[in-house]
PDB file of C-alpha atoms in Angstrom:
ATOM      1  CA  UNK A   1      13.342 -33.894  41.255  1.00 52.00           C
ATOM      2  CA  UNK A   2      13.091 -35.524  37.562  1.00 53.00           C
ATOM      3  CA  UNK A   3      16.917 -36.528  35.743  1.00 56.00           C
ATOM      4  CA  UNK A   4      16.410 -35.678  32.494  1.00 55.00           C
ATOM      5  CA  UNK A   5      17.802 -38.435  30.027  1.00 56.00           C
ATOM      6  CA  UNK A   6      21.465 -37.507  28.440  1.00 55.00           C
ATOM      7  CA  UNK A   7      19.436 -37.798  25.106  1.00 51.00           C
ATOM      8  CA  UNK A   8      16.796 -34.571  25.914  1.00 55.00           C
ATOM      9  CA  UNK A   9      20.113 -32.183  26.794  1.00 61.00           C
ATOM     10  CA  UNK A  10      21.532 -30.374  23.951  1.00 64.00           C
ATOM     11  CA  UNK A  11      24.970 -28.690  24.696  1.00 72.00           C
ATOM     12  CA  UNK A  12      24.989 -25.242  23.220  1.00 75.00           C
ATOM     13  CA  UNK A  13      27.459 -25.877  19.673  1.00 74.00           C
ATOM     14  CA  UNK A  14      24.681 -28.129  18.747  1.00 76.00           C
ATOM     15  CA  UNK A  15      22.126 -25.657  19.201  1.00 77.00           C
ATOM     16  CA  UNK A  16      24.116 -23.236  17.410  1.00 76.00           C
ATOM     17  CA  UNK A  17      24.974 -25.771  14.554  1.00 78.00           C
ATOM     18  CA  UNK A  18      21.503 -26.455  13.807  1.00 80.00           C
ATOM     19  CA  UNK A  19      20.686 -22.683  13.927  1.00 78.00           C
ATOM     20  CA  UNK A  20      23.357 -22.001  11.410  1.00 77.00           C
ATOM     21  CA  UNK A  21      22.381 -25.220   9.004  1.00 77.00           C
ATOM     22  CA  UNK A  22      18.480 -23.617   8.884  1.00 75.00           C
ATOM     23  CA  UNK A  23      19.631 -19.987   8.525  1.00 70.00           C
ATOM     24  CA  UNK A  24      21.646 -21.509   5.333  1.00 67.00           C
ATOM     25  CA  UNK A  25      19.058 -23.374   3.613  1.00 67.00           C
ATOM     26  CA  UNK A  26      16.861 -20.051   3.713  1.00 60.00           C
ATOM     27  CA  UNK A  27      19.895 -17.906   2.281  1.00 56.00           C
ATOM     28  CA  UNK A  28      19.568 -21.261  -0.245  1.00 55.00           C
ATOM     29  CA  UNK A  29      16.473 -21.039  -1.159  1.00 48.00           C
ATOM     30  CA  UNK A  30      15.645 -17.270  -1.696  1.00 49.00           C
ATOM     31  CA  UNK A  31      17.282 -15.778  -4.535  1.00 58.00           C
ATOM     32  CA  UNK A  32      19.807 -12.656  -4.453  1.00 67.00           C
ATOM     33  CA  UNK A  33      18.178  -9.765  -3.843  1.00 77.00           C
ATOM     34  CA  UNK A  34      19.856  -6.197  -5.204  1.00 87.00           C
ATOM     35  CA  UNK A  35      19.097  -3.029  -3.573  1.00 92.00           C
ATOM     36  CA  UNK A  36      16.814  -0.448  -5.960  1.00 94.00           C
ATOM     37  CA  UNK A  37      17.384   3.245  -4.850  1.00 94.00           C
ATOM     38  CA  UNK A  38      15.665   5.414  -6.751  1.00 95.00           C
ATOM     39  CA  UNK A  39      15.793   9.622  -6.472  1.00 95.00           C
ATOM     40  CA  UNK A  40      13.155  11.524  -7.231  1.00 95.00           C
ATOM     41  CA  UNK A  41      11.816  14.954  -6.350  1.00 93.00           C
ATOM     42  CA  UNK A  42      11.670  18.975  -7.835  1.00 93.00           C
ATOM     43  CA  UNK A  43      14.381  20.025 -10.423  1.00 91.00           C
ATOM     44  CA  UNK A  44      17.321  21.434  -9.104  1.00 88.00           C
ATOM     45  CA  UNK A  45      16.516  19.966  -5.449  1.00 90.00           C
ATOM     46  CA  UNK A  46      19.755  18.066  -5.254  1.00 87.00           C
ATOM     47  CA  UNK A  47      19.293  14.175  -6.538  1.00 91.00           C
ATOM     48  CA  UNK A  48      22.353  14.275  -8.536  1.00 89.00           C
ATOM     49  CA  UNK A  49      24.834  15.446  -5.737  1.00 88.00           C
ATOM     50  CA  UNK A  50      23.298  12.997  -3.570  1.00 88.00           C
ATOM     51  CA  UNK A  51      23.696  10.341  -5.534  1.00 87.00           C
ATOM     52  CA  UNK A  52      27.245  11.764  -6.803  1.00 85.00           C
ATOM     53  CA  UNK A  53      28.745  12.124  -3.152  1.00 83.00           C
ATOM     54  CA  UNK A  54      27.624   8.489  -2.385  1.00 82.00           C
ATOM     55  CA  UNK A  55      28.978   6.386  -5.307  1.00 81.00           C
ATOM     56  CA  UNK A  56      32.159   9.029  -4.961  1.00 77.00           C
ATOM     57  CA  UNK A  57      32.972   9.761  -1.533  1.00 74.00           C
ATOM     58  CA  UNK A  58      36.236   8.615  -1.632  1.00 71.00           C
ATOM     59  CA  UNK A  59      37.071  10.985  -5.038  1.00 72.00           C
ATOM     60  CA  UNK A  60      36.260  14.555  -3.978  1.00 68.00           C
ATOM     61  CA  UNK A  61      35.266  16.712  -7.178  1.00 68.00           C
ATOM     62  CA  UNK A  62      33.739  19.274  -9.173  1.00 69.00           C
ATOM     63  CA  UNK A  63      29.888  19.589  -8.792  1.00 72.00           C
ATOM     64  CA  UNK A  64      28.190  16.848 -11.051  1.00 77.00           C
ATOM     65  CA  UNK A  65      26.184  18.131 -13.725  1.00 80.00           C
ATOM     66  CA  UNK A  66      22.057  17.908 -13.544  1.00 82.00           C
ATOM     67  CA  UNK A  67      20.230  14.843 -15.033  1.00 85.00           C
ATOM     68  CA  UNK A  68      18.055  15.362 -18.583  1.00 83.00           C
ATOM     69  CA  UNK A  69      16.059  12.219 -17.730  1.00 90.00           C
ATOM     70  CA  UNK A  70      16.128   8.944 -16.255  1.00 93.00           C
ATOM     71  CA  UNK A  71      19.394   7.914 -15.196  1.00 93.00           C
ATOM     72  CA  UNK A  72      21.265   4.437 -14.066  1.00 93.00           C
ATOM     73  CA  UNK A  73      24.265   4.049 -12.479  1.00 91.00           C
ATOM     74  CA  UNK A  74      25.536   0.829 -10.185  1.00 91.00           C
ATOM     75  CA  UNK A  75      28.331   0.033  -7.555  1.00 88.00           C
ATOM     76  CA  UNK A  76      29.216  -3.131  -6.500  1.00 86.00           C
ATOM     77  CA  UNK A  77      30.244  -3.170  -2.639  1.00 80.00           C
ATOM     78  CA  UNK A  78      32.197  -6.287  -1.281  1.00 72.00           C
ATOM     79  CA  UNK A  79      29.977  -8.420   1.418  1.00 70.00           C
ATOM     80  CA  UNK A  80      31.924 -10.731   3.341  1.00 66.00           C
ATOM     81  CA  UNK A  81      34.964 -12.805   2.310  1.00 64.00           C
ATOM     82  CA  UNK A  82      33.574 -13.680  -1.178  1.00 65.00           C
ATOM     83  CA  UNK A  83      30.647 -11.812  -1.688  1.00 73.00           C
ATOM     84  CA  UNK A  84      29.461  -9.003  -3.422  1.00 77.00           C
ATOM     85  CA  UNK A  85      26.370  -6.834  -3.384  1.00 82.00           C
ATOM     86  CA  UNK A  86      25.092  -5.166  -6.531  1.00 88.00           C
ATOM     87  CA  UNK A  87      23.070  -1.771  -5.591  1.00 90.00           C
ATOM     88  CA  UNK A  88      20.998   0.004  -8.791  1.00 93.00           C
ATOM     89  CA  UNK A  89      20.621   3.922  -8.559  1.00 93.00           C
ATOM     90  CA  UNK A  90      17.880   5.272 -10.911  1.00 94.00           C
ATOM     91  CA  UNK A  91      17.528   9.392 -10.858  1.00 94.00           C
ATOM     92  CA  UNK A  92      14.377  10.894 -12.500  1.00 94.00           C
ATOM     93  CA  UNK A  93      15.612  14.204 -13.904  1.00 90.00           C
ATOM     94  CA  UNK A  94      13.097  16.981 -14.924  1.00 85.00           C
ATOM     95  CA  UNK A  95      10.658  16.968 -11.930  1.00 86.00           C
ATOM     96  CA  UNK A  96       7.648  16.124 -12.726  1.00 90.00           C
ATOM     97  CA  UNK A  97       7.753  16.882 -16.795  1.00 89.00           C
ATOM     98  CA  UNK A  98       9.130  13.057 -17.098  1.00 90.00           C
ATOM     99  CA  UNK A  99       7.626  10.854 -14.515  1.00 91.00           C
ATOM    100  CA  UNK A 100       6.373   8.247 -17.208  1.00 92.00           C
ATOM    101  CA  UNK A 101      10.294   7.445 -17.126  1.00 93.00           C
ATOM    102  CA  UNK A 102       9.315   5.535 -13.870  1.00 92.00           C
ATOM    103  CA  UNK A 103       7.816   2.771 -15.930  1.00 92.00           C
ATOM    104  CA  UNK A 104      11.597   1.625 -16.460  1.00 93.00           C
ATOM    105  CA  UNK A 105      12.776   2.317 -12.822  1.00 93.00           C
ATOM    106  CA  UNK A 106       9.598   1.126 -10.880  1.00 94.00           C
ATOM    107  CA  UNK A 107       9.009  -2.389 -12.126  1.00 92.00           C
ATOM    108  CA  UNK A 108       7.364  -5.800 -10.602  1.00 93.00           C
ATOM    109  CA  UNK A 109      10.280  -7.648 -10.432  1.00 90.00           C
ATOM    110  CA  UNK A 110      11.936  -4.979  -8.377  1.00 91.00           C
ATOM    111  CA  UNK A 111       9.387  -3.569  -5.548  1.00 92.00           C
ATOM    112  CA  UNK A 112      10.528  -5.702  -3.334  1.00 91.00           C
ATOM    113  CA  UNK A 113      14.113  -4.736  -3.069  1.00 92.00           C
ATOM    114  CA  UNK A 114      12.856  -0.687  -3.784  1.00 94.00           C
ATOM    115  CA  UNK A 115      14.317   1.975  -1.449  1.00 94.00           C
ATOM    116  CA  UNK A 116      12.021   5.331  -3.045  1.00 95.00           C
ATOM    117  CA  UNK A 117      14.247   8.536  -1.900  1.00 95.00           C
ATOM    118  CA  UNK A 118      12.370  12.025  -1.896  1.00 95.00           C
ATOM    119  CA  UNK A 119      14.300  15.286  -2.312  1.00 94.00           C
ATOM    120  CA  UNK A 120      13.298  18.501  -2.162  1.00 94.00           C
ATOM    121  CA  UNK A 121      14.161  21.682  -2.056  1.00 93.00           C
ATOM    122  CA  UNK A 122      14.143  23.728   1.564  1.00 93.00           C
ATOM    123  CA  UNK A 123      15.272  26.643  -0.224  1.00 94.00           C
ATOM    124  CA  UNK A 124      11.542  26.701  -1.360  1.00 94.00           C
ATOM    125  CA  UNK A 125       9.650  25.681   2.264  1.00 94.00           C
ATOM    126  CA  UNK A 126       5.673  26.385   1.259  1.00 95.00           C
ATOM    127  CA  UNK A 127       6.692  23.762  -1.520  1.00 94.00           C
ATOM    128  CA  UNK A 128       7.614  21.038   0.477  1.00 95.00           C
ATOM    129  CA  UNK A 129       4.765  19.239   1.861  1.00 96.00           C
ATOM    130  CA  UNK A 130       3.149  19.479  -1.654  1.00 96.00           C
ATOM    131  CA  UNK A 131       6.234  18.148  -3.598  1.00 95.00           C
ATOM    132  CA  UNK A 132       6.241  15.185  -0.969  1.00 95.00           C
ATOM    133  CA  UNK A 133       2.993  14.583  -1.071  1.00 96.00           C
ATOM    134  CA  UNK A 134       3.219  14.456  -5.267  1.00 96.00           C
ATOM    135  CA  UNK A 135       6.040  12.181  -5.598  1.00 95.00           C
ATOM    136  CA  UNK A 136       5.083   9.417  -2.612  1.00 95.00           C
ATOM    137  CA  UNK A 137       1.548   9.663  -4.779  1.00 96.00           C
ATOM    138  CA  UNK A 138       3.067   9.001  -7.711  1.00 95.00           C
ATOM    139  CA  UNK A 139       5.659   6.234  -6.433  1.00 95.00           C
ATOM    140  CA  UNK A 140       2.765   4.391  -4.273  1.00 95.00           C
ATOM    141  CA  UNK A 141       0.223   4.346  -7.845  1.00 95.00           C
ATOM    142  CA  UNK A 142       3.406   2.941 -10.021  1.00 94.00           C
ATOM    143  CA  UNK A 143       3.348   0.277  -7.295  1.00 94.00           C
ATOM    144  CA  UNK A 144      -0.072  -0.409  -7.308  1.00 93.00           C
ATOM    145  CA  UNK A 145      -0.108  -0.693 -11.353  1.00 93.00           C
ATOM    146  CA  UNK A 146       2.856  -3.143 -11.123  1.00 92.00           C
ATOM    147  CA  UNK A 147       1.193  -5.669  -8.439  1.00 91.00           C
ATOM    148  CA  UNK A 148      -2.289  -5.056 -10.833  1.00 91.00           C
ATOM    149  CA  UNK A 149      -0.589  -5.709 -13.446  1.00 88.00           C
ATOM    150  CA  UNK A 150       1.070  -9.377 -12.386  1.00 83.00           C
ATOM    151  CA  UNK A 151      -1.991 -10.276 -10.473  1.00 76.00           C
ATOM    152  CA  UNK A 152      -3.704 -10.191 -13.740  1.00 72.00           C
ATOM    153  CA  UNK A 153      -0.890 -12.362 -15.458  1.00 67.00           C
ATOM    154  CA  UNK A 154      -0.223 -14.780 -12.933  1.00 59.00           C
ATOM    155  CA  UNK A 155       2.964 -13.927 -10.655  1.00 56.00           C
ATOM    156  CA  UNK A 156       2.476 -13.425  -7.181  1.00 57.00           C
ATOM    157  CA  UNK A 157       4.520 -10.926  -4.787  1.00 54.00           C
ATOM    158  CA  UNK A 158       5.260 -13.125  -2.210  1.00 51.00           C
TER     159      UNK A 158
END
């Protein structure tokens, strides 16, 4: 049997010292990231109670009214002792009349924190799989164009 020197052994709080030391000069070094969650889908298909019940659960209400356009709301949720987490919500109103609104939600900067959520409406089934299959089109090509678009001036998505 070999004795291992005192010096190889490493009790357990060390181990976990050192893991905690590394995990904190990652957190260090890569910068905040804020949750993107954007809604899209069919008029009428229920985005804006979606969105409504989440950032008001606490407040029951009256029904929201429907979204025009592109619209932004925020919440800011506490994370830990001292923390805080800001989350963007971006709704594209008016089916597919205004997608060129994505351009503001959909950007470079922000595919990396992007959370895309289809709705649709089951009250119209032999429109489903089509609707789905428009809007994850149309969210993967905005993509695409954004990573074109900084590949040709320089950034990279790392």
């Amino acid at each position: 049997r070999e004795s291992k020197k005192e010096s190889d052994i490493k009790d357990i709080w060390a181990l976990v010292a050192e893991s905690k030391a590394e995990e904190e000069k990652k957190e260090e070094k890569s910068p905040n990231h804020e949750p993107v969650i954007l809604f899209v889908g069919p008029r009428l298909s229920g985005k804006t109670s979606l969105v409504h019940s989440y950032m008001f659960k606490d407040k029951p209400g009256g029904a929201p009214s429907s979204t025009v356009s592109l619209e932004y709301k925020y919440t800011r949720s506490s994370v830990g002792v001292n923390d805080k987490e800001l989350s963007h919500f971006w709704e594209l109103g008016g089916g597919r009349s205004l997608v060129n609104l994505l351009d503001m939600a959909v950007t470079f900067d922000n595919i990396k924190d992007l959370l895309a959520v289809v709705v649709v409406d089951l009250s119209k089934p032999s429109r489903v799989v089509d609707e789905l299959q428009y809007w994850l089109q149309l969210i993967k090509q905005r993509v695409q164009l954004c990573i074109a678009n900084a590949g040709a001036n320089g950034p990279a998505l790392s």
